[in-house]
Coordinates of C-alpha atoms and ligand atoms in Angstrom, one line a residue:
Chain E
M1 CA -11.0 -69.4 183.2
N2 CA -12.8 -68.4 186.3
R3 CA -14.4 -65.0 185.8
S4 CA -15.9 -65.0 189.3
I5 CA -16.1 -61.4 190.4
E6 CA -16.1 -61.4 194.1
N7 CA -15.9 -63.6 197.2
L8 CA -19.1 -65.5 197.9
P9 CA -20.9 -64.8 201.1
P10 CA -20.7 -67.5 203.8
G11 CA -23.0 -70.4 203.3
A12 CA -23.2 -69.7 199.6
P13 CA -23.2 -72.7 197.2
D14 CA -20.0 -74.0 195.8
P15 CA -19.5 -72.5 192.3
G16 CA -17.4 -75.5 191.4
Q17 CA -20.3 -77.8 191.7
N18 CA -22.1 -78.9 188.5
P19 CA -24.9 -76.4 188.2
R20 CA -27.3 -79.2 187.4
D21 CA -27.0 -80.5 190.9
L22 CA -28.0 -77.2 192.5
R23 CA -31.4 -75.9 193.6
D24 CA -32.8 -72.9 191.8
E25 CA -32.3 -70.8 194.9
D26 CA -28.6 -71.7 195.0
L27 CA -28.2 -70.9 191.3
I28 CA -29.6 -67.5 191.7
V29 CA -27.1 -66.8 194.6
L30 CA -24.3 -67.7 192.2
V31 CA -25.8 -65.4 189.5
Q32 CA -25.9 -62.7 192.1
N33 CA -22.2 -63.1 192.4
G34 CA -21.5 -63.0 188.8
H35 CA -21.5 -66.6 187.7
R36 CA -22.8 -66.7 184.2
R37 CA -23.0 -70.5 184.0
A38 CA -25.4 -70.6 186.8
F39 CA -27.6 -68.4 184.8
D40 CA -27.3 -70.6 181.8
E41 CA -28.7 -73.4 184.0
I42 CA -31.6 -71.3 185.1
V43 CA -32.3 -70.5 181.4
A44 CA -32.3 -74.2 180.6
R45 CA -34.7 -75.0 183.4
Y46 CA -37.1 -72.2 182.8
K47 CA -37.2 -71.2 179.2
G48 CA -39.6 -74.0 178.1
R49 CA -42.0 -73.5 180.9
L50 CA -42.0 -69.8 180.4
Y51 CA -42.6 -70.1 176.7
S52 CA -45.5 -72.5 177.2
F53 CA -47.1 -70.2 179.6
T54 CA -46.6 -67.0 177.6
L55 CA -47.5 -68.5 174.3
R56 CA -50.8 -69.8 175.7
M57 CA -51.5 -66.4 177.1
V58 CA -50.6 -64.2 174.1
K59 CA -50.9 -66.7 171.2
D60 CA -48.3 -65.1 169.0
P61 CA -45.1 -67.2 168.9
H62 CA -42.8 -64.3 168.2
L63 CA -44.3 -62.2 171.0
A64 CA -44.2 -65.2 173.3
E65 CA -40.5 -65.7 172.5
E66 CA -39.8 -62.1 173.1
M67 CA -41.6 -62.1 176.4
T68 CA -39.8 -65.3 177.5
Q69 CA -36.5 -63.5 176.7
E70 CA -37.6 -60.4 178.5
T71 CA -38.5 -62.4 181.6
L72 CA -35.1 -64.1 181.7
I73 CA -33.3 -60.9 181.1
R74 CA -35.1 -59.3 184.0
V75 CA -34.1 -62.3 186.2
Y76 CA -30.5 -61.7 185.3
M77 CA -30.4 -58.0 185.5
H78 CA -32.3 -57.9 188.8
A79 CA -31.0 -61.0 190.4
D80 CA -29.9 -58.9 193.3
K81 CA -33.5 -58.2 194.2
Y82 CA -34.3 -61.8 194.8
R83 CA -34.4 -62.9 198.4
E84 CA -35.1 -66.4 199.5
I85 CA -38.3 -65.6 201.3
A86 CA -40.2 -66.7 198.2
K87 CA -39.4 -69.7 196.0
F88 CA -37.3 -68.8 193.0
S89 CA -39.9 -70.2 190.6
T90 CA -42.6 -68.0 192.2
W91 CA -40.4 -65.0 191.6
V92 CA -39.8 -65.9 188.0
F93 CA -43.5 -66.5 187.2
T94 CA -44.4 -63.3 189.0
I95 CA -42.3 -61.4 186.5
A96 CA -43.7 -63.4 183.6
T97 CA -47.3 -63.0 184.8
N98 CA -46.9 -59.2 185.2
L99 CA -45.4 -58.9 181.8
V100 CA -48.3 -60.9 180.3
R101 CA -50.8 -58.8 182.2
N102 CA -49.2 -55.5 181.1
R103 CA -49.3 -56.7 177.5
M104 CA -52.9 -57.8 177.7
R105 CA -53.8 -54.5 179.3
Q106 CA -52.1 -52.6 176.4
K107 CA -53.9 -54.7 173.9
S108 CA -57.3 -54.2 175.5
R109 CA -56.7 -50.5 175.5
A110 CA -56.0 -50.5 171.8
P111 CA -59.0 -49.2 169.8
R112 CA -61.1 -51.4 167.6
M113 CA -60.1 -54.5 169.6
L114 CA -63.3 -56.1 170.5
S115 CA -63.4 -59.1 172.7
L116 CA -65.1 -62.0 171.0
N117 CA -65.2 -63.7 174.3
P118 CA -67.1 -61.7 176.9
V119 CA -65.8 -62.4 180.4
P120 CA -68.3 -63.5 183.0
E121 CA -67.5 -61.1 185.8
E122 CA -68.3 -62.8 189.1
D123 CA -66.5 -65.8 190.5
E124 CA -69.6 -66.5 192.4
Q125 CA -71.6 -67.2 189.3
P126 CA -72.6 -70.9 189.8
V127 CA -71.9 -72.5 186.4
D128 CA -70.3 -71.0 183.4
P129 CA -72.7 -70.6 180.6
P130 CA -71.8 -72.4 177.4
D131 CA -69.7 -70.3 175.1
P132 CA -72.2 -69.0 172.5
H133 CA -69.4 -68.7 170.0
A134 CA -68.3 -72.3 170.3
D135 CA -69.2 -74.2 167.1
P136 CA -69.1 -77.9 167.6
S137 CA -69.3 -78.5 163.9
Q138 CA -66.2 -76.4 163.1
A139 CA -63.7 -78.0 160.9
I140 CA -61.4 -80.1 162.9
E141 CA -60.2 -82.1 160.0
G142 CA -56.7 -81.2 158.9
A143 CA -56.0 -78.9 161.8
E144 CA -52.9 -79.6 164.0
L145 CA -53.7 -80.9 167.4
G146 CA -51.4 -78.3 168.9
D147 CA -53.3 -75.4 167.2
L148 CA -56.7 -76.8 168.3
I149 CA -55.5 -77.0 171.9
A150 CA -54.0 -73.5 171.7
E151 CA -57.3 -72.2 170.4
A152 CA -59.3 -73.9 173.1
T153 CA -57.0 -72.5 175.7
A154 CA -57.0 -69.0 174.3
K155 CA -60.8 -68.9 174.6
I156 CA -60.6 -69.3 178.4
P157 CA -61.1 -65.8 179.9
E158 CA -57.8 -64.3 180.9
K159 CA -58.4 -64.1 184.6
Y160 CA -59.2 -67.8 184.8
R161 CA -56.5 -68.7 182.3
I162 CA -53.5 -67.4 184.2
P163 CA -54.0 -69.6 187.3
F164 CA -55.1 -72.5 185.1
L165 CA -51.8 -72.3 183.1
L166 CA -49.7 -71.8 186.1
R167 CA -51.2 -75.0 187.4
E168 CA -51.5 -77.2 184.3
V169 CA -48.5 -76.0 182.3
D170 CA -46.1 -74.9 185.0
Q171 CA -47.1 -77.2 187.8
L172 CA -47.1 -74.5 190.5
T173 CA -48.9 -75.3 193.7
Y174 CA -52.0 -73.4 194.8
E175 CA -50.0 -71.5 197.3
E176 CA -47.4 -70.5 194.7
I177 CA -50.2 -69.4 192.3
Q178 CA -51.6 -67.4 195.2
Q179 CA -48.3 -65.6 195.6
V180 CA -47.8 -65.0 191.9
T181 CA -51.2 -63.7 191.3
G182 CA -52.0 -62.0 194.6
L183 CA -55.3 -63.8 194.6
K184 CA -56.9 -65.4 197.7
L185 CA -56.5 -69.1 198.0
G186 CA -60.2 -69.7 197.6
T187 CA -60.2 -67.6 194.4
V188 CA -57.3 -69.5 193.0
R189 CA -59.2 -72.7 193.6
S190 CA -62.4 -71.5 192.0
R191 CA -60.7 -69.9 189.0
I192 CA -58.8 -73.1 188.2
N193 CA -62.1 -75.0 188.5
R194 CA -63.8 -72.5 186.2
A195 CA -61.0 -72.6 183.7
R196 CA -61.1 -76.4 183.6
N197 CA -64.9 -76.3 183.1
R198 CA -64.5 -73.8 180.3
F199 CA -61.6 -75.7 178.7
R200 CA -63.6 -78.8 178.7
Q201 CA -66.4 -77.0 176.8
N202 CA -63.9 -75.8 174.3
I203 CA -62.3 -79.2 173.7
K204 CA -65.6 -81.1 173.8
P205 CA -65.8 -81.3 169.9
L206 CA -62.3 -82.7 169.8
L207 CA -63.0 -85.4 172.3
K208 CA -65.3 -87.1 169.9
N209 CA -62.8 -87.1 167.1
E210 CA -61.1 -90.5 166.9
D211 CA -58.3 -89.3 164.7
L212 CA -57.3 -86.6 167.2
L213 CA -57.3 -89.1 170.0
A214 CA -55.2 -91.4 168.0
E215 CA -52.8 -88.5 167.4
L216 CA -52.7 -87.9 171.1
E217 CA -51.7 -91.4 171.8
R218 CA -49.1 -91.3 169.1
I219 CA -47.5 -88.2 170.6
E220 CA -47.6 -89.7 174.1
A221 CA -46.0 -92.9 172.9
M222 CA -43.2 -90.9 171.2
A223 CA -42.6 -88.8 174.3
G224 CA -42.5 -92.0 176.4
S225 CA -39.9 -93.6 174.2
E226 CA -37.8 -90.5 174.4
D227 CA -37.9 -90.6 178.1
E228 CA -36.5 -94.1 178.1
E229 CA -33.4 -93.2 176.1
Chain V
M1 CA -74.5 -82.9 197.0
T2 CA -74.9 -81.0 193.8
C3 CA -73.0 -81.9 190.6
S4 CA -71.6 -78.4 190.6
R5 CA -70.1 -78.8 194.0
I6 CA -68.8 -82.3 193.0
R7 CA -67.1 -80.7 190.0
E8 CA -65.2 -78.3 192.3
W9 CA -64.1 -81.3 194.3
I10 CA -63.0 -83.1 191.1
S11 CA -60.8 -80.2 190.3
L12 CA -59.3 -80.1 193.8
E13 CA -58.8 -83.8 193.7
M14 CA -56.8 -83.6 190.5
D15 CA -54.4 -81.2 192.3
G16 CA -54.3 -83.3 195.5
Q17 CA -56.1 -80.5 197.4
L18 CA -59.4 -82.3 198.3
E19 CA -59.7 -82.9 202.1
P20 CA -59.4 -86.6 202.7
R21 CA -62.8 -86.7 204.5
R22 CA -64.5 -85.7 201.3
V23 CA -63.0 -88.4 199.1
A24 CA -65.5 -91.0 200.0
S25 CA -68.5 -88.7 199.3
L26 CA -66.9 -87.9 195.9
E27 CA -66.5 -91.5 195.0
R28 CA -70.0 -92.3 196.1
H29 CA -71.4 -89.5 193.9
L30 CA -69.3 -90.6 190.9
E31 CA -70.6 -94.2 191.2
D32 CA -74.2 -92.9 190.7
C33 CA -73.6 -90.0 188.3
A34 CA -72.5 -90.7 184.8
E35 CA -72.3 -87.0 184.0
C36 CA -69.8 -86.3 186.6
R37 CA -67.8 -89.4 185.7
S38 CA -67.5 -88.2 182.1
Y39 CA -66.7 -84.8 183.4
R40 CA -63.7 -86.1 185.3
E41 CA -62.6 -88.2 182.4
D42 CA -62.7 -85.2 180.1
L43 CA -60.6 -83.1 182.5
H44 CA -58.0 -85.8 182.6
L45 CA -58.0 -86.0 178.9
G46 CA -57.6 -82.3 178.8
Q47 CA -54.5 -82.5 180.9
R48 CA -53.1 -85.1 178.6
L49 CA -53.8 -82.9 175.6
I50 CA -52.1 -79.9 177.1
A51 CA -49.0 -81.9 178.0
A52 CA -48.9 -83.5 174.6
T53 CA -49.0 -80.2 172.7
E54 CA -46.4 -78.3 174.6
P55 CA -44.9 -75.7 172.2
Q56 CA -41.2 -75.8 171.4
L57 CA -38.9 -72.8 171.5
P58 CA -37.0 -72.2 168.3
E59 CA -33.3 -73.3 168.3
S60 CA -32.2 -69.7 168.0
F61 CA -33.7 -68.7 171.3
D62 CA -30.5 -69.1 173.4
W63 CA -28.5 -67.0 170.9
N64 CA -31.1 -64.3 170.8
L65 CA -31.2 -64.3 174.6
R66 CA -27.5 -63.6 174.7
L67 CA -27.8 -60.8 172.3
G68 CA -30.7 -59.4 174.3
L69 CA -28.7 -59.7 177.5
S70 CA -25.7 -57.9 176.1
R71 CA -28.0 -55.1 174.9
A72 CA -29.6 -54.9 178.3
M73 CA -26.3 -54.8 180.1
R74 CA -25.0 -52.1 177.8
E75 CA -28.1 -50.0 178.4
A76 CA -27.8 -50.4 182.1
A77 CA -24.2 -49.5 182.1
Q78 CA -25.0 -46.5 180.0
A79 CA -27.8 -45.5 182.3
A80 CA -25.4 -45.7 185.2
H81 CA -22.7 -43.8 183.3
P82 CA -24.2 -41.8 180.6
W83 CA -21.9 -40.8 177.7
P84 CA -21.8 -37.1 177.8
E85 CA -23.6 -35.5 174.9
R86 CA -21.7 -33.0 172.9
R87 CA -22.7 -29.6 174.0
P88 CA -21.1 -26.3 173.5
G89 CA -19.1 -25.1 176.4
W90 CA -16.2 -26.8 178.0
Q91 CA -17.9 -27.1 181.4
T92 CA -20.2 -29.8 180.1
W93 CA -17.4 -32.2 180.6
F94 CA -16.7 -31.5 184.2
S95 CA -20.3 -31.4 185.3
R96 CA -21.0 -34.9 184.1
A97 CA -20.6 -38.1 186.2
G98 CA -18.8 -41.1 185.3
V99 CA -17.2 -41.8 182.0
A100 CA -14.0 -43.2 183.2
A101 CA -11.6 -43.2 180.4
A102 CA -12.9 -39.9 179.2
C103 CA -12.6 -38.4 182.7
G104 CA -9.2 -39.9 183.3
L105 CA -8.1 -38.4 180.1
A106 CA -9.8 -35.1 180.8
A107 CA -8.2 -35.1 184.2
V108 CA -4.7 -35.6 182.8
L109 CA -5.3 -33.0 180.2
T110 CA -6.8 -30.6 182.7
V111 CA -3.8 -31.0 184.9
A112 CA -1.7 -30.0 182.0
V113 CA -3.8 -26.9 181.4
L114 CA -5.0 -25.9 184.8
G115 CA -2.7 -27.5 187.3
P116 CA -3.6 -30.1 189.9
M117 CA -7.3 -31.1 189.9
D118 CA -7.5 -32.6 193.4
S119 CA -8.2 -29.3 194.9
L120 CA -11.2 -28.8 192.7
L121 CA -13.0 -32.0 193.4
P122 CA -15.2 -32.6 196.4
R123 CA -14.2 -35.7 198.3
G124 CA -16.1 -38.9 198.2
S125 CA -18.3 -38.3 195.2
G126 CA -18.6 -41.7 193.5
P127 CA -20.8 -42.8 190.7
A128 CA -24.5 -43.0 191.5
A129 CA -26.1 -46.4 192.0
V130 CA -28.7 -47.5 189.5
V131 CA -32.1 -47.6 191.1
I132 CA -34.7 -49.3 189.0
D133 CA -38.2 -49.3 190.3
D134 CA -40.0 -51.7 188.1
P135 CA -43.4 -53.0 189.3
T136 CA -43.0 -56.2 187.4
L137 CA -40.1 -57.1 189.7
R138 CA -41.8 -56.8 193.0
L139 CA -41.7 -60.0 194.9
P140 CA -45.0 -61.8 195.1
R141 CA -47.3 -61.1 198.0
S142 CA -46.6 -63.9 200.3
T143 CA -49.0 -65.5 202.8
G144 CA -48.6 -63.9 206.2
E145 CA -45.1 -62.8 205.7
P146 CA -44.1 -59.2 205.9
A147 CA -43.8 -57.3 202.6
V148 CA -40.3 -57.3 201.2
A149 CA -38.3 -54.2 201.1
V150 CA -36.4 -54.4 197.8
D151 CA -33.2 -52.5 198.3
A152 CA -31.9 -51.7 194.9
S153 CA -29.2 -49.4 196.2
R154 CA -27.6 -52.1 198.4
R155 CA -25.5 -53.3 195.5
P156 CA -25.0 -50.9 192.7
L157 CA -25.9 -52.9 189.6
E158 CA -23.0 -51.6 187.5
R159 CA -20.6 -53.7 189.4
R160 CA -21.9 -56.7 187.5
F161 CA -22.7 -55.1 184.2
L162 CA -19.3 -53.9 183.2
P163 CA -16.6 -56.0 181.7
V164 CA -14.6 -57.2 184.6
S165 CA -11.6 -59.0 183.2
G166 CA -9.1 -56.4 182.1
G167 CA -10.4 -53.6 180.0
F168 CA -11.7 -50.5 181.5
G169 CA -14.2 -52.0 183.9
G170 CA -12.3 -51.0 187.0
S171 CA -11.6 -47.5 185.9
L172 CA -15.3 -46.9 185.0
Q173 CA -16.2 -47.2 188.6
R174 CA -13.9 -44.5 189.6
G175 CA -15.5 -41.9 187.4
V176 CA -15.9 -38.5 189.1
S177 CA -19.1 -36.9 189.8
N178 CA -18.9 -33.2 190.4
S179 CA -21.9 -31.0 189.6
S180 CA -21.0 -28.1 191.8
L181 CA -17.5 -27.6 190.5
L182 CA -18.2 -24.3 188.7
S183 CA -20.2 -22.8 191.5
E184 CA -17.3 -23.1 193.9
S185 CA -15.5 -20.0 194.8
S186 CA -12.3 -21.7 193.7
T187 CA -13.5 -21.5 190.1
P188 CA -10.4 -21.0 188.0
R189 CA -10.2 -18.0 185.8
L190 CA -9.3 -18.9 182.2
D191 CA -7.7 -16.7 179.6
D192 CA -8.8 -17.0 175.9
A193 CA -5.8 -19.1 175.0
Q194 CA -6.7 -21.7 177.6
V195 CA -10.3 -21.8 176.4
V196 CA -9.2 -22.5 172.9
R197 CA -6.9 -25.2 174.1
I198 CA -9.8 -26.7 176.1
R199 CA -12.0 -26.7 173.1
Q200 CA -9.4 -28.7 171.2
L201 CA -9.0 -31.1 174.0
E202 CA -12.8 -31.5 174.2
Q203 CA -12.8 -32.6 170.5
D204 CA -10.1 -35.1 171.1
V205 CA -11.9 -36.5 174.1
E206 CA -15.0 -36.8 171.9
T207 CA -13.2 -38.8 169.3
L208 CA -11.7 -41.1 171.9
R209 CA -15.1 -41.5 173.5
R210 CA -16.6 -42.7 170.3
R211 CA -13.8 -45.2 169.8
L212 CA -14.1 -46.4 173.4
F213 CA -17.8 -46.9 173.0
A214 CA -17.3 -48.9 169.8
K215 CA -14.7 -51.1 171.5
D216 CA -17.0 -51.6 174.4
R217 CA -19.7 -52.9 172.1
Q218 CA -17.2 -55.2 170.4
I219 CA -16.1 -56.6 173.8
Q220 CA -19.6 -57.2 174.9
F221 CA -20.3 -59.1 171.7
L222 CA -17.1 -61.1 171.8
Q223 CA -17.7 -61.9 175.5
A224 CA -21.1 -63.2 174.7
R225 CA -19.7 -65.4 172.0
L226 CA -16.9 -66.6 174.3
D227 CA -19.4 -67.5 177.0
S228 CA -21.5 -69.4 174.5
V229 CA -18.6 -71.4 173.2
S230 CA -17.0 -72.2 176.6
T231 CA -20.4 -73.1 178.2
R232 CA -21.2 -75.5 175.4
G233 CA -17.7 -77.0 175.5
V234 CA -17.9 -77.7 179.2
D235 CA -21.5 -79.0 179.3
R236 CA -21.1 -81.5 176.5
H237 CA -20.6 -85.0 177.8
Ligands
ZN301 ZN1 -73.0 -85.4 189.3

């Protein structure tokens, strides 16, 4: 049953085509014209990336799931506002980033919430000082690799973490990150660099742990064999 | 070349952003500097760790998203066409925009009581477009391009939110909006019997409105389920 609502504008993608073969920017045009299956394809493409990003920002899985949902709902409800002067992915991550920022702002306004991780203020600061709270002897034994990495990521100051995750998790280009965050290109560069530096300090204790490295290789081998299927 | 500068370059190089003319200097430094070599190795290992520990969404996500969407659509539809609240006074009904079935019914009933309604309604008053100004939806600032004017009114959102196939989707859009009805000089004079009759009709409309709303929710829910089933059916190979 075709529930298409109205005639597509000239030059619009063919709704009969398999959604998987369409670009994001074509899918959203179909969504703008009421094609629900095109939206399902967008969801399939973005939900994992959005969840990885939000979870690594807010840490709480339920909240991250909610925010991923909220982002996708906004994409659907406000599809009409998208214009192809920006890449679709940039638009989606702008929505997600703004939701994350709003949430962080609310959280930081809440009383009795003290930051355990003071944020060095200036980008110009030459080298990040070592995190005084990092404890290399902390118990790694028994912890899940995923939790350790989540912890190490969460300790990156927020303003560095956003561009870092957009790059490392969501594979956005520097130009796209610039558009999403509104930062200058040079600032994007330096913040990603700083985040990597900080992340390295945070995972340093893990990198000496043979078991965890073996675990990493096991996960990679499994992912590799799945890809071949 | 300082190690700190070299580390900036390492980061750029990982993203394919290092100017080609600098690659040779970077490699030269790395040959001589064990610290920076290990720095680069750690960063690559860090990338592998992030990729290997990508979190998985729970299976229930798609289903919850559908429910969330249905709710959002319902709220948007309601924001566009608010169900009138029960208020004393028959005029509440006529001063409100939009509820199609209710208004249609009210119109029919009013014709019965008051005579033809056409003469009372101003021409061309349609439902208001939903205008949502939400800062999280602004398009990203783009490099060098002019700012985007987001024109929310260009396409009234309710066109897409309301059930389209059958049902009362079409009629909802033809709801009347008439806030100045009672201030017109043509305001009808009612006798007491007519007022009593209107109060009764008002109650009937209220009852129908509740039923209509309940059915609307049911349809939204069933539609979401239908979409879910048909999408899965088609996508499976
Ligand atoms: Zn060096």
